[in-house]
Tab-separated table of C-alpha atoms in Angstrom:
chain	number	residue	atom	x	y	z
I	24	UNK	CA	123.362	59.611	88.040
I	25	UNK	CA	121.473	61.962	90.496
I	26	UNK	CA	123.733	64.466	92.265
I	27	UNK	CA	122.972	67.399	94.804
I	28	UNK	CA	125.042	70.524	94.866
I	29	UNK	CA	124.781	73.459	97.256
I	30	UNK	CA	124.691	77.091	96.223
I	31	UNK	CA	122.921	80.413	97.076
I	32	UNK	CA	119.527	81.499	95.908
I	33	UNK	CA	119.717	84.626	93.601
I	34	UNK	CA	116.127	85.697	93.960
I	35	UNK	CA	116.522	88.479	96.540
I	36	UNK	CA	118.887	89.830	99.251
I	37	UNK	CA	117.914	87.342	102.043
I	38	UNK	CA	120.771	84.964	101.146
I	39	UNK	CA	119.136	81.537	101.413
I	40	UNK	CA	120.997	78.352	100.671
I	41	UNK	CA	119.523	76.127	97.916
I	42	UNK	CA	120.141	72.644	96.740
I	43	UNK	CA	120.345	72.128	92.927
I	44	UNK	CA	119.453	68.648	91.674
I	45	UNK	CA	121.482	67.344	88.651
I	46	UNK	CA	120.779	64.197	86.591
I	47	UNK	CA	124.169	63.793	84.945
I	48	UNK	CA	124.976	67.219	83.646
I	49	UNK	CA	121.360	68.331	83.390
I	50	UNK	CA	119.787	70.557	86.143
I	51	UNK	CA	116.406	69.104	86.854
I	52	UNK	CA	115.161	70.735	90.104
I	53	UNK	CA	115.823	72.267	93.454
I	54	UNK	CA	114.971	71.679	97.097
I	55	UNK	CA	115.786	73.576	100.315
I	56	UNK	CA	119.250	73.394	101.893
I	57	UNK	CA	118.167	72.094	105.245
I	58	UNK	CA	121.341	72.919	107.151
I	59	UNK	CA	121.708	76.547	105.884
I	60	UNK	CA	121.639	78.955	108.767
I	61	UNK	CA	119.640	81.634	106.885
I	62	UNK	CA	116.542	79.780	105.678
I	63	UNK	CA	116.824	76.727	107.935
I	64	UNK	CA	115.365	74.289	105.361
I	65	UNK	CA	112.867	76.551	103.754
I	66	UNK	CA	112.832	78.104	100.196
I	67	UNK	CA	110.145	80.336	98.761
I	68	UNK	CA	108.546	80.033	95.442
I	69	UNK	CA	111.117	82.406	93.849
I	70	UNK	CA	113.906	80.179	95.100
I	71	UNK	CA	112.231	77.082	93.801
I	72	UNK	CA	111.781	78.595	90.286
I	73	UNK	CA	115.252	80.182	90.105
I	74	UNK	CA	116.533	77.589	87.716
I	75	UNK	CA	113.794	78.001	85.141
I	76	UNK	CA	115.884	79.935	82.594
I	77	UNK	CA	118.863	77.560	82.639
I	78	UNK	CA	117.999	75.963	79.284
I	79	UNK	CA	117.480	79.360	77.532
I	80	UNK	CA	121.038	80.542	77.776
I	81	UNK	CA	122.771	82.459	74.992
I	82	UNK	CA	125.693	80.892	73.270
I	83	UNK	CA	129.018	82.841	73.298
I	84	UNK	CA	130.092	84.612	70.116
I	85	UNK	CA	133.533	86.273	70.238
I	86	UNK	CA	132.588	88.475	67.263
I	87	UNK	CA	129.941	90.192	69.395
I	88	UNK	CA	132.520	91.012	72.120
I	89	UNK	CA	134.944	92.392	69.539
I	90	UNK	CA	132.205	94.562	68.051
I	91	UNK	CA	131.291	95.867	71.570
I	92	UNK	CA	134.954	96.710	72.252
I	93	UNK	CA	135.214	98.625	68.917
I	94	UNK	CA	132.099	100.557	69.884
I	95	UNK	CA	133.410	101.475	73.202
I	96	UNK	CA	136.743	102.572	71.742
I	97	UNK	CA	135.009	104.973	69.414
I	98	UNK	CA	132.458	106.358	72.079
I	99	UNK	CA	132.634	109.328	74.389
I	100	UNK	CA	133.608	107.938	77.752
I	101	UNK	CA	131.835	110.764	79.509
I	102	UNK	CA	128.501	109.643	77.850
I	103	UNK	CA	129.060	105.913	78.545
I	104	UNK	CA	127.104	104.647	81.481
I	105	UNK	CA	127.528	101.213	83.129
I	106	UNK	CA	124.663	99.685	85.288
I	107	UNK	CA	126.052	98.575	88.605
I	108	UNK	CA	123.620	95.739	89.605
I	109	UNK	CA	123.269	93.641	92.633
I	110	UNK	CA	122.651	90.719	90.363
I	111	UNK	CA	126.497	90.415	90.095
I	112	UNK	CA	128.852	88.864	92.621
I	113	UNK	CA	131.223	90.914	94.684
I	114	UNK	CA	134.117	89.734	92.424
I	115	UNK	CA	132.234	90.820	89.361
I	116	UNK	CA	131.428	94.217	90.834
I	117	UNK	CA	135.078	94.918	91.806
I	118	UNK	CA	136.037	94.289	88.178
I	119	UNK	CA	133.232	96.400	86.739
I	120	UNK	CA	134.108	99.335	89.245
I	121	UNK	CA	137.733	99.221	88.077
I	122	UNK	CA	136.629	99.288	84.421
I	123	UNK	CA	134.521	102.385	85.041
I	124	UNK	CA	137.220	104.131	87.111
I	125	UNK	CA	139.894	103.456	84.524
I	126	UNK	CA	137.891	104.768	81.629
I	127	UNK	CA	135.786	107.551	83.292
I	128	UNK	CA	132.497	105.759	82.639
I	129	UNK	CA	129.439	106.799	84.565
I	130	UNK	CA	128.102	104.337	87.161
I	131	UNK	CA	124.361	103.824	87.645
I	132	UNK	CA	123.686	102.085	90.882
I	133	UNK	CA	119.980	101.949	91.655
I	134	UNK	CA	117.797	99.660	93.721
I	135	UNK	CA	114.224	100.729	94.263
I	136	UNK	CA	115.327	104.095	95.710
I	137	UNK	CA	117.249	102.388	98.469
I	138	UNK	CA	120.799	102.840	99.424
I	139	UNK	CA	123.440	101.238	101.746
I	140	UNK	CA	122.970	101.489	105.442
I	141	UNK	CA	126.336	100.785	107.293
I	142	UNK	CA	124.633	99.683	110.513
I	143	UNK	CA	121.858	97.106	110.096
I	144	UNK	CA	120.359	94.510	112.366
I	145	UNK	CA	120.587	90.794	112.032
I	146	UNK	CA	117.679	88.453	111.209
I	147	UNK	CA	117.857	87.181	114.804
I	148	UNK	CA	117.352	90.697	116.046
I	149	UNK	CA	114.048	90.818	114.084
I	150	UNK	CA	112.803	87.694	115.949
I	151	UNK	CA	113.698	89.092	119.383
I	152	UNK	CA	112.341	92.602	118.890
I	153	UNK	CA	109.438	93.858	121.063
I	154	UNK	CA	108.043	96.014	118.260
I	155	UNK	CA	108.500	95.437	114.481
I	156	UNK	CA	107.653	98.194	111.957
I	157	UNK	CA	107.319	96.966	108.325
I	158	UNK	CA	107.272	99.181	105.335
I	159	UNK	CA	106.234	97.094	102.307
I	160	UNK	CA	104.772	93.646	101.606
I	161	UNK	CA	107.823	91.756	102.907
I	162	UNK	CA	105.947	88.479	103.770
I	163	UNK	CA	104.975	88.108	100.132
I	164	UNK	CA	108.101	89.511	98.428
I	165	UNK	CA	110.845	88.361	100.894
I	166	UNK	CA	109.125	85.407	102.671
I	167	UNK	CA	112.135	84.023	104.419
I	168	UNK	CA	112.654	87.360	106.185
I	169	UNK	CA	108.793	87.497	106.572
I	170	UNK	CA	109.150	84.172	108.464
I	171	UNK	CA	111.309	86.046	111.032
I	172	UNK	CA	108.591	88.666	111.396
I	173	UNK	CA	106.074	85.895	112.100
I	174	UNK	CA	108.385	84.419	114.740
I	175	UNK	CA	108.688	87.869	116.362
I	176	UNK	CA	104.882	88.010	116.617
I	177	UNK	CA	104.734	84.577	118.088
I	178	UNK	CA	107.334	85.719	120.650
I	179	UNK	CA	105.042	88.521	121.775
I	180	UNK	CA	106.171	91.423	119.419
I	181	UNK	CA	103.671	93.997	118.170
I	182	UNK	CA	103.712	94.275	114.369
I	183	UNK	CA	103.101	97.593	112.664
I	184	UNK	CA	102.724	97.523	108.836
I	185	UNK	CA	102.602	100.348	106.397
I	186	UNK	CA	101.882	99.338	102.830
I	187	UNK	CA	99.559	100.103	99.813
I	188	UNK	CA	97.866	96.700	100.024
I	189	UNK	CA	95.428	96.415	102.872
I	190	UNK	CA	94.792	92.583	102.417
I	191	UNK	CA	98.457	91.591	101.700
I	192	UNK	CA	100.031	88.749	103.600
I	193	UNK	CA	102.084	91.252	105.596
I	194	UNK	CA	99.026	93.396	106.341
I	195	UNK	CA	97.189	90.303	107.581
I	196	UNK	CA	99.538	89.623	110.436
I	197	UNK	CA	99.682	93.282	111.527
I	198	UNK	CA	98.506	94.439	114.932
I	199	UNK	CA	98.169	97.932	113.332
I	200	UNK	CA	97.932	98.627	109.638
I	201	UNK	CA	98.323	102.004	107.795
I	202	UNK	CA	98.756	102.981	104.146
I	203	UNK	CA	100.305	106.432	104.719
I	204	UNK	CA	103.151	107.942	102.719
I	205	UNK	CA	106.335	106.717	104.196
I	206	UNK	CA	107.436	110.069	105.518
I	207	UNK	CA	104.140	110.429	107.426
I	208	UNK	CA	104.373	106.850	108.781
I	209	UNK	CA	107.854	107.715	110.147
I	210	UNK	CA	106.809	111.088	111.519
I	211	UNK	CA	103.530	109.786	113.179
I	212	UNK	CA	105.082	106.944	115.166
I	213	UNK	CA	107.117	106.894	118.340
I	214	UNK	CA	110.122	104.600	117.854
I	215	UNK	CA	112.212	103.126	120.680
I	216	UNK	CA	115.876	102.200	120.488
I	217	UNK	CA	115.201	98.476	120.423
I	218	UNK	CA	112.469	98.591	117.886
I	219	UNK	CA	113.210	97.217	114.380
I	220	UNK	CA	112.139	98.889	111.119
I	221	UNK	CA	112.224	96.614	107.997
I	222	UNK	CA	111.591	98.042	104.547
I	223	UNK	CA	111.853	96.960	100.965
I	224	UNK	CA	110.604	100.127	99.476
I	225	UNK	CA	110.230	103.859	100.132
I	226	UNK	CA	108.379	106.646	98.312
I	227	UNK	CA	111.377	108.801	97.601
I	228	UNK	CA	115.124	108.875	98.223
I	229	UNK	CA	114.535	111.663	100.829
I	230	UNK	CA	112.642	109.080	103.053
I	231	UNK	CA	116.068	107.450	103.601
I	232	UNK	CA	117.257	110.424	105.540
I	233	UNK	CA	114.232	110.214	107.767
I	234	UNK	CA	114.881	106.551	108.354
I	235	UNK	CA	118.485	107.259	109.385
I	236	UNK	CA	117.278	109.906	111.804
I	237	UNK	CA	114.875	107.473	113.667
I	238	UNK	CA	116.426	106.143	116.865
I	239	UNK	CA	115.650	102.464	116.015
I	240	UNK	CA	117.345	99.492	114.388
I	241	UNK	CA	117.047	99.285	110.607
I	242	UNK	CA	116.990	96.483	108.025
I	243	UNK	CA	116.576	97.422	104.358
I	244	UNK	CA	115.638	94.321	102.401
I	245	UNK	CA	116.802	94.557	98.714
I	246	UNK	CA	115.404	92.982	95.551
I	247	UNK	CA	118.620	91.602	94.249
I	248	UNK	CA	121.028	89.021	95.807
I	249	UNK	CA	123.978	91.288	96.166
I	250	UNK	CA	122.541	94.729	96.380
I	251	UNK	CA	124.193	95.149	99.776
I	252	UNK	CA	127.509	94.309	98.340
I	253	UNK	CA	126.980	96.594	95.389
I	254	UNK	CA	125.932	99.593	97.459
I	255	UNK	CA	128.891	99.115	99.766
I	256	UNK	CA	131.155	99.697	96.741
I	257	UNK	CA	129.468	102.699	95.156
I	258	UNK	CA	126.902	105.226	96.195
I	259	UNK	CA	123.235	104.617	95.222
I	260	UNK	CA	121.480	107.281	93.272
I	261	UNK	CA	117.708	108.153	93.322
I	262	UNK	CA	115.372	107.206	90.519
I	263	UNK	CA	115.208	110.840	89.370
I	264	UNK	CA	119.000	111.002	89.181
I	265	UNK	CA	119.057	107.697	87.373
I	266	UNK	CA	116.621	108.954	84.741
I	267	UNK	CA	118.643	112.146	84.328
I	268	UNK	CA	121.829	110.079	83.791
I	269	UNK	CA	120.082	107.852	81.188
I	270	UNK	CA	118.916	110.962	79.383
I	271	UNK	CA	122.686	112.008	79.090
I	272	UNK	CA	123.821	108.583	78.010
I	273	UNK	CA	124.904	107.606	74.468
I	274	UNK	CA	126.184	104.147	75.348
I	275	UNK	CA	124.641	101.971	78.066
I	276	UNK	CA	126.527	98.852	79.287
I	277	UNK	CA	124.298	96.520	81.440
I	278	UNK	CA	125.752	93.587	83.296
I	279	UNK	CA	123.295	90.912	84.442
I	280	UNK	CA	120.272	93.204	84.869
I	281	UNK	CA	116.858	93.631	83.366
I	282	UNK	CA	117.180	97.463	83.521
I	283	UNK	CA	114.424	98.063	81.027
I	284	UNK	CA	111.999	96.669	83.510
I	285	UNK	CA	112.947	99.069	86.283
I	286	UNK	CA	112.498	102.435	84.608
I	287	UNK	CA	109.715	104.129	82.600
I	288	UNK	CA	112.180	105.290	80.007
I	289	UNK	CA	112.535	105.202	76.242
I	290	UNK	CA	115.723	103.044	76.093
I	291	UNK	CA	115.556	103.151	72.322
I	292	UNK	CA	116.597	106.888	72.554
I	293	UNK	CA	120.083	105.630	73.647
I	294	UNK	CA	122.343	105.261	70.666
I	295	UNK	CA	123.856	101.870	71.770
I	296	UNK	CA	122.541	99.505	74.460
I	297	UNK	CA	124.854	96.696	75.331
I	298	UNK	CA	123.560	93.851	77.512
I	299	UNK	CA	125.785	91.274	79.205
I	300	UNK	CA	123.480	88.509	80.137
I	301	UNK	CA	123.004	84.718	80.328
I	302	UNK	CA	119.386	84.748	79.370
I	303	UNK	CA	116.714	86.559	77.409
I	304	UNK	CA	114.813	89.365	79.090
I	305	UNK	CA	113.246	92.675	78.165
I	306	UNK	CA	116.626	94.360	78.102
I	307	UNK	CA	118.288	91.898	75.770
I	308	UNK	CA	115.239	92.198	73.479
I	309	UNK	CA	115.919	95.870	72.950
I	310	UNK	CA	119.711	95.750	73.058
I	311	UNK	CA	121.904	96.564	70.081
I	312	UNK	CA	124.433	93.959	71.371
I	313	UNK	CA	124.173	90.959	73.641
I	314	UNK	CA	127.147	89.411	75.098
I	315	UNK	CA	126.346	85.926	76.632
I	316	UNK	CA	127.824	85.282	80.067
I	317	UNK	CA	127.699	82.521	82.611
I	318	UNK	CA	124.648	82.330	84.830
I	319	UNK	CA	124.871	82.251	88.678
I	320	UNK	CA	124.692	78.485	88.461
I	321	UNK	CA	127.892	78.322	86.569
I	322	UNK	CA	130.107	80.669	88.658
I	323	UNK	CA	131.994	80.760	91.889
I	324	UNK	CA	131.821	83.976	93.917
I	325	UNK	CA	130.234	85.760	96.833
I	326	UNK	CA	127.065	87.683	97.695
I	327	UNK	CA	126.586	90.034	100.652
I	328	UNK	CA	123.031	89.644	101.967
I	329	UNK	CA	120.768	92.156	103.590
I	330	UNK	CA	122.142	91.787	107.051
I	331	UNK	CA	125.660	92.294	105.783
I	332	UNK	CA	126.752	88.637	105.851
I	333	UNK	CA	129.078	87.765	102.877
I	334	UNK	CA	128.566	84.199	101.760
I	335	UNK	CA	130.440	82.108	99.179
I	336	UNK	CA	128.611	80.216	96.417
I	337	UNK	CA	129.972	77.588	94.013
I	338	UNK	CA	129.196	76.632	90.452
I	339	UNK	CA	126.951	73.618	90.078
I	340	UNK	CA	127.166	73.338	86.261
I	341	UNK	CA	129.573	74.024	83.522
I	342	UNK	CA	129.328	76.572	80.663
I	343	UNK	CA	131.519	77.481	77.599
I	344	UNK	CA	130.435	81.226	78.081
I	345	UNK	CA	132.813	83.623	79.678
I	346	UNK	CA	132.177	84.971	83.160
I	347	UNK	CA	131.630	88.601	83.885
I	348	UNK	CA	135.197	89.078	85.195
I	349	UNK	CA	136.622	87.507	82.060
I	350	UNK	CA	134.496	89.789	79.940
I	351	UNK	CA	135.477	92.870	81.832
I	352	UNK	CA	139.206	91.909	81.663
I	353	UNK	CA	138.943	91.483	78.024
I	354	UNK	CA	137.374	94.833	77.539
I	355	UNK	CA	139.735	96.563	79.909
I	356	UNK	CA	142.774	95.116	78.146
I	357	UNK	CA	141.528	96.369	74.746
I	358	UNK	CA	140.675	99.821	76.024
I	359	UNK	CA	144.113	100.491	77.583
């Protein structure tokens, strides 16, 4: 029997709704959630392919979790680092933060050199802006926000784009295009109070101070579905500080993140890498221990999207694996 269930797309921080198609208990496809207020019946290619890994899930093994707990018990807490990733729900992150605080573990919260901005504009503000300044290839990487930029242009806005790629989709709709360093782009433009600056990358962590000093509305667009929620809970660190922390780490605990793909770092230099993940990725390939967990399709929880809206999502499938909160509670209980 064919059944349709609603949930949230996990591909970036836009927060689109997505419909998952099930044939009995088997997930067979997706299509856009037409009544969802964020994406209004559209899903990008990342959203459409978001279920591809569902058949490659790890099977839970309680012995692995017991081995990991034993390793954590015998390790130096001050040299244990936990990756605090926006791929986890708000509920997961609350539990992970409590685990770190109770045991004195280091927290590594990193998202493309971005951080939390307390005051951000809504997607509707983008469409109604007179001038939109874009840093990065947002139309390609975050197309459902890119759609709002296109609407702004159709409404008469002037679009200024700063990116490395002169022929990118975002550059192709620009009224003015530059490929300056981000700090020069910010210093060389006159920004009005009602202008909107969207960005999904910067050159350095210091660029964020420049962005905050500009008298315009801001919207950082993160690469992970709950980066906004994660960075509201803990302070982000720069790439340089993240690498410095990794160099001092002897045990690295990674929840739902392919951290190996984010840093040019020799992760094999860390004594123990522990990955909590539903699927295979580059991080699980080099990990000393892999603890299987439920995927986003098998969990209830909430994500906070780029504009600061917290949305609930529901499981559409069952799994015998433990969720992140269950795993963290098991570890916490044994470390007390």
